[in-house]
Coordinates of C-alpha atoms in Angstrom, one line a residue:
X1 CA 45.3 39.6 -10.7
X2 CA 42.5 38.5 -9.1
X3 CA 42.3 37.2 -5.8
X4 CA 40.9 33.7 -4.7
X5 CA 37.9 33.7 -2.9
X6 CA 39.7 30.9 -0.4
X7 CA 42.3 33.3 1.3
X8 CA 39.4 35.4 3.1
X9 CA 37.6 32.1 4.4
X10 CA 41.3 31.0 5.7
X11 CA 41.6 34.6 7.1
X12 CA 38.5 34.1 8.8
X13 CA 38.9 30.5 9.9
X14 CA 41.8 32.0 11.9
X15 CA 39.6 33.7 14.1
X16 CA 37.0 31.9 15.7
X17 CA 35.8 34.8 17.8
X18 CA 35.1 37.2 15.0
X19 CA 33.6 34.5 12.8
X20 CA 31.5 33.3 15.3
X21 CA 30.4 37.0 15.6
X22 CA 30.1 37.5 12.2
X23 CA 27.7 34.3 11.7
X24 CA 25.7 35.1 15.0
X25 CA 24.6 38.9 13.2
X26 CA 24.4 37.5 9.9
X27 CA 21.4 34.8 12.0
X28 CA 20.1 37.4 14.0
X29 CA 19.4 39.5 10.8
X30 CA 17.9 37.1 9.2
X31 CA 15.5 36.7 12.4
X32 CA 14.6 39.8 12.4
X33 CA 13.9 39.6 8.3
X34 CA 11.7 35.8 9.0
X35 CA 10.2 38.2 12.3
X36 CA 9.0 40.7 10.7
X37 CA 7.9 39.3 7.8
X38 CA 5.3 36.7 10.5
X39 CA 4.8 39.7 12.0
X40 CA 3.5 41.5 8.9
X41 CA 1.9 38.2 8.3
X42 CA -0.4 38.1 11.8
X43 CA -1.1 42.1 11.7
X44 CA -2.1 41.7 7.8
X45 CA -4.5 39.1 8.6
X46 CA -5.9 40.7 11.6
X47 CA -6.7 43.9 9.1
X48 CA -8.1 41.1 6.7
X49 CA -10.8 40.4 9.4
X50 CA -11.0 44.1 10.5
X51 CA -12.0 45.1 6.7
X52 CA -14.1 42.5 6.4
X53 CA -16.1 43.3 9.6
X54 CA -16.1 47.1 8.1
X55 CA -17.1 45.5 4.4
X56 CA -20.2 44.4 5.8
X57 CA -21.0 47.2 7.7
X58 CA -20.6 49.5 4.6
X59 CA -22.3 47.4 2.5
X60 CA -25.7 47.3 4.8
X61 CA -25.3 50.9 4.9
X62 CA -25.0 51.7 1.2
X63 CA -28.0 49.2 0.5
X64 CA -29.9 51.2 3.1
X65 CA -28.9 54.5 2.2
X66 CA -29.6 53.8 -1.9
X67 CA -33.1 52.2 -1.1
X68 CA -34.1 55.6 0.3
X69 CA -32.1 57.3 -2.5
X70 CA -34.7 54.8 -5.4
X71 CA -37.4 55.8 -2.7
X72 CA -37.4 59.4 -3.4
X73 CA -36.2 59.1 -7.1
X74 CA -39.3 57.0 -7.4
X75 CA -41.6 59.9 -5.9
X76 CA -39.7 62.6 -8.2
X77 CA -41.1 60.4 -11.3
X78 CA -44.4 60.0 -10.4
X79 CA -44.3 63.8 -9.7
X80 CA -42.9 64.8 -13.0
X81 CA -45.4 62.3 -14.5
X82 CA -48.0 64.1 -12.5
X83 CA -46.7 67.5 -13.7
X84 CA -47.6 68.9 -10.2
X85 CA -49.0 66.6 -7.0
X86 CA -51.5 67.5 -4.4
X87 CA -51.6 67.5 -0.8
X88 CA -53.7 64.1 -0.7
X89 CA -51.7 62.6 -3.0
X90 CA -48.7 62.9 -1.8
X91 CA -49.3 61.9 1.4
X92 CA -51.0 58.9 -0.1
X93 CA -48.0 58.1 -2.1
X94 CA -45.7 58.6 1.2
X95 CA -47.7 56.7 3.4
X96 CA -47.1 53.5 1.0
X97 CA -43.4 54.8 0.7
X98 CA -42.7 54.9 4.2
X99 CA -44.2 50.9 5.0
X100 CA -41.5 49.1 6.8
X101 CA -38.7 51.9 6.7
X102 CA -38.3 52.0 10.4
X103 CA -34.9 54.8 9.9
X104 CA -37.6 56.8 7.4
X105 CA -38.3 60.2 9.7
X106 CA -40.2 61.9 6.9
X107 CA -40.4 62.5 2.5
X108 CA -41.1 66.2 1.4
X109 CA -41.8 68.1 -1.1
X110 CA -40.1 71.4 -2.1
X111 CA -41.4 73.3 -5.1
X112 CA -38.8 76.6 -5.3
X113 CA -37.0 74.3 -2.5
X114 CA -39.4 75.9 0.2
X115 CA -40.9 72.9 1.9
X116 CA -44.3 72.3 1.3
X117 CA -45.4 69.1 2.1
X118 CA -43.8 66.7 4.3
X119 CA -45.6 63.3 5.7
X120 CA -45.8 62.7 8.4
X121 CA -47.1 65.9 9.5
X122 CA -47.2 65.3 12.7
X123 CA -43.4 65.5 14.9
X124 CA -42.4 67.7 11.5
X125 CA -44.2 71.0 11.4
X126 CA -41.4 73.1 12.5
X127 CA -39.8 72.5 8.5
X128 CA -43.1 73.1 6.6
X129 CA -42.3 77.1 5.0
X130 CA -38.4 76.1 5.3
X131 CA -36.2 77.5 2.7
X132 CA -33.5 74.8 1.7
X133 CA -31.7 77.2 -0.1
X134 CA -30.7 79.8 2.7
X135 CA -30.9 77.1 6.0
X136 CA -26.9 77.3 6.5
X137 CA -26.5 73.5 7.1
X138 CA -28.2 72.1 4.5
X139 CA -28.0 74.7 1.8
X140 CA -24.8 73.4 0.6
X141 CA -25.8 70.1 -0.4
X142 CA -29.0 71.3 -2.1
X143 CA -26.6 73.3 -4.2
X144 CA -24.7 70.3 -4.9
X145 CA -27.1 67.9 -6.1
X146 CA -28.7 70.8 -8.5
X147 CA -25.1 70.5 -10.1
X148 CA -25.5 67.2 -10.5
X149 CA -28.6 66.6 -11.2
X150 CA -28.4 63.6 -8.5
X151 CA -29.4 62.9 -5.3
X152 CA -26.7 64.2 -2.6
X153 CA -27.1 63.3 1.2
X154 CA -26.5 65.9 3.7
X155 CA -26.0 65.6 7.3
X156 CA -25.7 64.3 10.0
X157 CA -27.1 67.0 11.5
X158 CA -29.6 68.2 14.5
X159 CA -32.8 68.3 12.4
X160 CA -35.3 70.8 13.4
X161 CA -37.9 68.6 14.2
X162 CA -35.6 67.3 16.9
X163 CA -32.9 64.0 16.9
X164 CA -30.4 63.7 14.5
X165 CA -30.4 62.6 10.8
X166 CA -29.5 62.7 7.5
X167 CA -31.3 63.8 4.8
X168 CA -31.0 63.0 0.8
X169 CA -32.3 66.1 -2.0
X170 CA -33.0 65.0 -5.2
X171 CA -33.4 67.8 -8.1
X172 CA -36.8 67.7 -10.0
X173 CA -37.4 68.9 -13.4
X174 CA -40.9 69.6 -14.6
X175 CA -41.2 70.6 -18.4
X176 CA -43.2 73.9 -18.9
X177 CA -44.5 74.9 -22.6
X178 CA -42.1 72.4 -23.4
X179 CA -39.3 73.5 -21.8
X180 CA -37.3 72.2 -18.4
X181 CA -37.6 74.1 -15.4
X182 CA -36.7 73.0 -12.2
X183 CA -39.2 72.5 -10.1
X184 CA -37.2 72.3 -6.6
X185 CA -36.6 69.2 -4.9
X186 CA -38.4 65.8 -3.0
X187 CA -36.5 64.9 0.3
X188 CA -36.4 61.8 2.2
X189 CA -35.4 62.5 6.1
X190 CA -33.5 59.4 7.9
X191 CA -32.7 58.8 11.4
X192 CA -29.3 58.5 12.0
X193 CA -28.8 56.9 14.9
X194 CA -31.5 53.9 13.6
X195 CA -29.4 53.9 10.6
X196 CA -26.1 53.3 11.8
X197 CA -28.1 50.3 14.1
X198 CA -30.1 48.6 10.9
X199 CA -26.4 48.7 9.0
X200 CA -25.3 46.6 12.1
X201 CA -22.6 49.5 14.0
X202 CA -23.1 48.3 17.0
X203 CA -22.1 45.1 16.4
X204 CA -18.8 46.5 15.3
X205 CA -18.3 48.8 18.3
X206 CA -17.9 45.7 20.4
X207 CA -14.6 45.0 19.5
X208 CA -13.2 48.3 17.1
X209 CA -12.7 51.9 17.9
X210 CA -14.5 53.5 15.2
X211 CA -14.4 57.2 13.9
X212 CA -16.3 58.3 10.6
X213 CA -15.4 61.4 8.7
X214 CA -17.0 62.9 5.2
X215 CA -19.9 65.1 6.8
X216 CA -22.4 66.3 4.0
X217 CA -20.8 63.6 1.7
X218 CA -17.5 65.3 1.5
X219 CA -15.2 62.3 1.8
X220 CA -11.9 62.2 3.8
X221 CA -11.6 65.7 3.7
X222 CA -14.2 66.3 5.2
X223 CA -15.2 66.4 9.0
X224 CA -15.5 63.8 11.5
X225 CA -18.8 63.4 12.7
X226 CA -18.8 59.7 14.7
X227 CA -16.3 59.0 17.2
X228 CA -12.7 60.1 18.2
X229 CA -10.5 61.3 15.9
X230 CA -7.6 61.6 18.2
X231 CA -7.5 57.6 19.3
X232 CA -7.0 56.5 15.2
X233 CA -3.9 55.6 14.6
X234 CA -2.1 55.1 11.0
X235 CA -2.1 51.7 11.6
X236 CA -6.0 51.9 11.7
X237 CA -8.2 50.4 8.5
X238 CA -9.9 52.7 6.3
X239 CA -13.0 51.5 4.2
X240 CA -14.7 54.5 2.0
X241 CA -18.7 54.5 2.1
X242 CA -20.0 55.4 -1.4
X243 CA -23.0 57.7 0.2
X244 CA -25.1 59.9 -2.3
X245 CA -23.4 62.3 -4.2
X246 CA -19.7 61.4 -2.1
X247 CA -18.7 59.3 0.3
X248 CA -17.3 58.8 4.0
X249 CA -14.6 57.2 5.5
X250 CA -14.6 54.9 8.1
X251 CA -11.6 54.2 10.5
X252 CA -11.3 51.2 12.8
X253 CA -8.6 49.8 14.9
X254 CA -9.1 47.3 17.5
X255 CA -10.0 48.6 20.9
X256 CA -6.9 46.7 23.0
X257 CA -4.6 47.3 20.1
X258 CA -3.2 45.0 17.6
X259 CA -2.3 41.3 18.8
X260 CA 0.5 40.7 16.8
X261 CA 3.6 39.8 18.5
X262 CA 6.7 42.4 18.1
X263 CA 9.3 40.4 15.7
X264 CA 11.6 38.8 18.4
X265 CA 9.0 36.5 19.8
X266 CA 7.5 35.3 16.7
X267 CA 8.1 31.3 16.0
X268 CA 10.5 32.1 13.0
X269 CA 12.7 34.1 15.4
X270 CA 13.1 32.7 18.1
X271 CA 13.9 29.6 16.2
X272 CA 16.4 31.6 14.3
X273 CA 17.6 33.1 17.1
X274 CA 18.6 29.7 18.9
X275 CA 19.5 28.4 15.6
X276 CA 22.1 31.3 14.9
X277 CA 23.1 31.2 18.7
X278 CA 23.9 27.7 18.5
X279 CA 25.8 27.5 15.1
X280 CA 27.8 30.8 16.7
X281 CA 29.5 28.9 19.8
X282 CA 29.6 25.5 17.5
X283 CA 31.8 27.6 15.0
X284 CA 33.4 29.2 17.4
X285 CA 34.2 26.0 19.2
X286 CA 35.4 24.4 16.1
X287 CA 37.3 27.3 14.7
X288 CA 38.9 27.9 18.5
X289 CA 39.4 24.0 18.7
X290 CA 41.6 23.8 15.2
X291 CA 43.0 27.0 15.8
X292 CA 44.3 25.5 19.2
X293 CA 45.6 22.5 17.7
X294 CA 47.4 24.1 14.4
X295 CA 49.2 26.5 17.1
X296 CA 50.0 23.5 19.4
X297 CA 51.8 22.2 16.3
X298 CA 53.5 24.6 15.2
X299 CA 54.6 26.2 19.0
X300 CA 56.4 24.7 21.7
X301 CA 53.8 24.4 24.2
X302 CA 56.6 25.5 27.2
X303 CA 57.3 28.3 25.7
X304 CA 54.7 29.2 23.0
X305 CA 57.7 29.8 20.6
X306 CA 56.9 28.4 17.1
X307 CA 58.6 24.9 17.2
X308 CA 61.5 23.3 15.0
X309 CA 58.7 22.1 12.3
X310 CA 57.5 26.0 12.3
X311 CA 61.1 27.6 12.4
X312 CA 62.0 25.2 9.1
X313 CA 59.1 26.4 7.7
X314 CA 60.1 29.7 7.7
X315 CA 63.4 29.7 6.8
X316 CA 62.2 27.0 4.0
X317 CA 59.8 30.2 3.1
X318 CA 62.7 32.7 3.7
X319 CA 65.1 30.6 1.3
X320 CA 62.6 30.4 -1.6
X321 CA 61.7 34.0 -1.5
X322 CA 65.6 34.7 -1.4
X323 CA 66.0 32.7 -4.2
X324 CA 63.5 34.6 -6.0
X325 CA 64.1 38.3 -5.2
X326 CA 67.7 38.1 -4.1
X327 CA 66.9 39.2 -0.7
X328 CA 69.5 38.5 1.5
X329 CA 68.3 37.2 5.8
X330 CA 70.6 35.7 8.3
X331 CA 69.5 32.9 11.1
X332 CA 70.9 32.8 14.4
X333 CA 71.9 29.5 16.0
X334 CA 72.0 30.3 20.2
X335 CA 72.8 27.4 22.5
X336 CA 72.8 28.3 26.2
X337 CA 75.6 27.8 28.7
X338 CA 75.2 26.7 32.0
X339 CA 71.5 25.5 31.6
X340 CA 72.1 21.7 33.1
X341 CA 73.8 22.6 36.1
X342 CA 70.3 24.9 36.9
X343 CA 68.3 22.0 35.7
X344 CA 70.0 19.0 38.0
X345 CA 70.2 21.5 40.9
X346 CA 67.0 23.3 41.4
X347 CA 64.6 20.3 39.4
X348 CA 63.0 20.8 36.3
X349 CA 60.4 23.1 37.5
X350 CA 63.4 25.6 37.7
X351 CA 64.8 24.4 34.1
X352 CA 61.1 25.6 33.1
X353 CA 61.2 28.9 34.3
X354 CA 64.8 29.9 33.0
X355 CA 63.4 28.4 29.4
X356 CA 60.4 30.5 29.4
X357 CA 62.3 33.7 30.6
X358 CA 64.7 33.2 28.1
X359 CA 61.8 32.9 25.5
X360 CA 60.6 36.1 26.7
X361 CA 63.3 37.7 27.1
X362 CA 64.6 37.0 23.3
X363 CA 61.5 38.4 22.1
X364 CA 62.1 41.4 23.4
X365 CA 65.2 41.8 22.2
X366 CA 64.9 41.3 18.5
X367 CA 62.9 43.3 16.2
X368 CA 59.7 43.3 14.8
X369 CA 59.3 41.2 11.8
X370 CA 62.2 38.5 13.5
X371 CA 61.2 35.2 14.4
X372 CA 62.2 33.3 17.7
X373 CA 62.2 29.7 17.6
X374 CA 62.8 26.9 20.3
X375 CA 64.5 24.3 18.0
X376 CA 64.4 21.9 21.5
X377 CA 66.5 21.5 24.7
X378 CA 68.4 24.6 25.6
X379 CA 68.8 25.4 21.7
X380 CA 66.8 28.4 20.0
X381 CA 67.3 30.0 16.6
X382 CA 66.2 33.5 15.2
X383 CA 65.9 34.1 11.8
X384 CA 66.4 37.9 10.3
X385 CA 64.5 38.8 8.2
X386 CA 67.0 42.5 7.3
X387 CA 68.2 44.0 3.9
X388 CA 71.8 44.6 6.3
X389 CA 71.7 40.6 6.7
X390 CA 75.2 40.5 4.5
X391 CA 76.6 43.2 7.0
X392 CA 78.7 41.2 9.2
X393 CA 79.3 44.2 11.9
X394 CA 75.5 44.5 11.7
X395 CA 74.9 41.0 12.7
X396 CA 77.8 40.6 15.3
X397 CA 76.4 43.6 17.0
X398 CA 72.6 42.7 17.2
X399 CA 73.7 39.2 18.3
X400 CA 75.9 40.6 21.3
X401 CA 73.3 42.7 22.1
X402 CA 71.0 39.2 22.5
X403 CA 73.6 37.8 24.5
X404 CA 73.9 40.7 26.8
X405 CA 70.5 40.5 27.6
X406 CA 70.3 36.5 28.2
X407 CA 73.3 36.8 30.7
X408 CA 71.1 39.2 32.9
X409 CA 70.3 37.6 36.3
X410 CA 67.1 35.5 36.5
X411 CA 65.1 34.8 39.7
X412 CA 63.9 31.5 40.0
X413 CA 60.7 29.9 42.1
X414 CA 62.6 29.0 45.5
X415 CA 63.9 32.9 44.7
X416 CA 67.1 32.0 44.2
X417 CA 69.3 34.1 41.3
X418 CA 70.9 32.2 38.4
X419 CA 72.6 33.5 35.5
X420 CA 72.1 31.7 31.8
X421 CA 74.9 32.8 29.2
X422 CA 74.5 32.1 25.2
X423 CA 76.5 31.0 22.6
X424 CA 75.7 32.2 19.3
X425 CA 76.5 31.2 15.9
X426 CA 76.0 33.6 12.6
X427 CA 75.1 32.8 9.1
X428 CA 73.8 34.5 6.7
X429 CA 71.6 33.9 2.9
X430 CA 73.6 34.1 0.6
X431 CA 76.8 34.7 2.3
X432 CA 77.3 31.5 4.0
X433 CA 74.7 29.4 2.4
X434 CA 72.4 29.5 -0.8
X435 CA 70.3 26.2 0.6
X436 CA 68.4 26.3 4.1
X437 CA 70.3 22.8 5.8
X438 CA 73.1 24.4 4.5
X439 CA 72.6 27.4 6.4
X440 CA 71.8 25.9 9.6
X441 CA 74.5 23.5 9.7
X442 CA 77.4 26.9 9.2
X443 CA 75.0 28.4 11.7
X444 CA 75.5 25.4 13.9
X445 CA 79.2 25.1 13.2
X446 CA 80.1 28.8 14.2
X447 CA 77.8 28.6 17.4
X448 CA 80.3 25.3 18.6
X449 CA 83.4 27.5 17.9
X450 CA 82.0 30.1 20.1
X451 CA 81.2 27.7 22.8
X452 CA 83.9 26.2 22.3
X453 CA 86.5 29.0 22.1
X454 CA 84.6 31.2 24.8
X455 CA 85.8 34.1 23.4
X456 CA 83.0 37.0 23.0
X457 CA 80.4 34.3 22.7
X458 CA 79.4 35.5 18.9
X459 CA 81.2 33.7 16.1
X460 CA 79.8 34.3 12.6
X461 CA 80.4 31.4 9.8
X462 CA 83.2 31.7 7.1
X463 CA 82.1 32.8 4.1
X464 CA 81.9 30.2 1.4

């Protein structure tokens, strides 16, 4: 059978403390979710303006870098036009290349890849007679970019001329009685460091910590070769640089770290957070509010027995379920003896304090799963709720034992000792009664015998 959803949202109206728990970690959950997601929010669109920054960079430096790369591809035509290119030619040629280049160090020429010419001359004699296919750091990409037939950048390096630069090969092949041969290779020389300034990287030191990796064009495998590698973070942005024949890869992270808030003092949570801290003590205050006044109906408010609207509540509950399952229960009727005297001689106050140890004392001596009742005055009733309901010896004996431990001594506030007895009348469902009033008035009528006959106090009604 299933069960309605309304039960559990009773169960929990019953406890404001755990359902104002329960709503305040469901709220701060969900400000934490709203918190993180703004703070996704502010550090994604800090890292939108970091790329862009990086964009731009990249893209000055690829224009730069590919205007040298059409530079040199430029010469290689002319030469393979030429079929071969003399001194004075070539520098000719150069000295019109290198107008306005300001990064431009040198162009070459390397039939067999030995460096023949190079313009200028002067600053660059220590590379004329240089073999680019044994010098260990740029043999490597001179290798590469006979592979692929394309220009590959190598560097940056210490050049031998002195300063540091990076310098782009490009393969030439020169047909010989009609058939390719390769010729060896034109160079274009760059300075580094004006490079990285004309692409605009000091602009973006300002504000970034930068490191570039990809030496010799070998992308982010290969090594780093500008700035600290140990001070990038993985929260750092990474923009590749599409160099010839490869690439590198830039990293860049703000220098004073990230300004996005942590997730608990975003807007959305700490609105979330006073939302779900509010709505916890206003449910909590409700819930404790209704709970206070459902128990205040139902309970005496002396002594926080359930009252005589509970008690016929439950034996209205007890009688129905009898009815239906044949399960037999028994009610006890107690009336006390010698209350009034206590209450007219020691004040009300007094009468209080007997009425509440009597409560107390009642509850202890029943068992669990037997309800105690104040039905008003000096009158109480407990139901039991016991498959041995029908045994009268049963019930005499668990009532005496109830009226043995009322008629104990009590101490009262001026510390005076009083003594309470208890007459108790017996009936039992569906011995004495099949109908609740019926039941409590047999109940009623044996606990007047037994007051009135003080005898053993218990009298138990006659069986219909």
């Amino acid at each position: 059978m299933k069960r309605s959803p309304i039960r559990p949202l009773f169960w929990l109206t019953q406890r404001p403390k755990l359902t104002a728990a329960i709503i305040l970690l469901v709220g701060i959950f969900l400000s934490w979710r709203a918190g993180e997601l703004e703070h996704k929010h502010d550090l994604s669109e800090q890292k939108n303006e970091i790329q862009t920054q990086v964009s731009n960079f990249r893209a000055q430096l690829e224009t730069k870098l590919y205007y040298n790369v059409a530079l040199i591809k430029g010469l290689a035509v002319d030469l393979v036009i030429r079929e071969e290119m003399k001194p004075e030619q070539f520098a000719r040629i150069a000295e019109e290349l290198s107008r306005a280049n300001p990064a431009q160090r040198n162009l070459s020429l390397a039939p067999n890849f030995i460096i023949r010419d190079v313009y200028p001359i002067a600053g660059n004699e220590k590379i004329i007679g240089l073999n680019l296919l044994l010098d260990p750091e740029q043999k490597a990409a001179v290798y590469r970019s006979i592979q692929l037939d394309d220009a590959v950048l190598a560097g940056p390096f210490d050049l031998a001329q002195g300063g540091e630069g990076v310098v782009c090969r490009f393969p030439v092949w020169i047909k010989k009685d009609g058939v390719p041969r390769l010729w060896g290779a034109v160079s274009i020389t760059l300075d580094y460091q004006q490079l990285m300034k004309e692409a605009g990287l000091a602009r973006l030191e300002q504000d970034l910590d930068i490191s570039i990796r990809g030496r010799d064009a070998s992308g982010p495998a290969g090594a780093y070769f500008f700035g600290d590698e140990n001070i990038i973070t993985s929260d750092a942005v990474r923009v590749p640089v599409f160099v010839p024949g490869g690439s590198w890869l830039i990293s860049a992270q703000p220098k004073t770290g990230y300004g996005a808030v942590p997730w608990w003092r975003t807007n959305a949570a700490m609105i979330g957070l006073l939302v779900s801290l509010f709505s916890a003590l206003a449910s909590f205050r409700i819930l404790f509010d209704r709970s206070r006044i459902r128990h205040l109906a139902d309970h005496d408010p002396l002594t926080q027995l359930p009252n005589r609207r509970q008690a016929l509540a439950d034996l209205h509950e007890l009688t129905h379920r009898g009815k239906r399952n044949n399960q037999p229960f028994a009610l006890l009727s107690i009336d006390l003896d010698g209350f009034k005297p206590i209450n007219d001689e020691y004040g009300h106050d007094a009468g209080d304090e007997v009425l509440k140890t009597i409560a107390q004392r009642l509850l202890a001596s029943v068992r669990k799963g037997d309800t105690v009742a104040r039905m008003g005055g000096d009158e109480f009733i407990v139901l039991i709720d016991d498959p041995l309901a029908n045994d009268v010896d049963h019930l005499i004996a668990y009532a005496e034992r109830i009226r043995d431990k009322l008629s104990q001594p009590m101490q009262i506030l001026g510390g005076d000792l009083v003594y309470v007895g208890a007459s108790i009348g017996i009936a039992s469902y569906p011995s004495h009664a099949g109908e609740m009033h019926g039941l409590i008035r047999e109940a009623d009528q044996a606990m007047y015998r037994a007051k009135r006959d003080k005898t053993s106090g218990v009298e138990i009604a006659q069986i219909i």
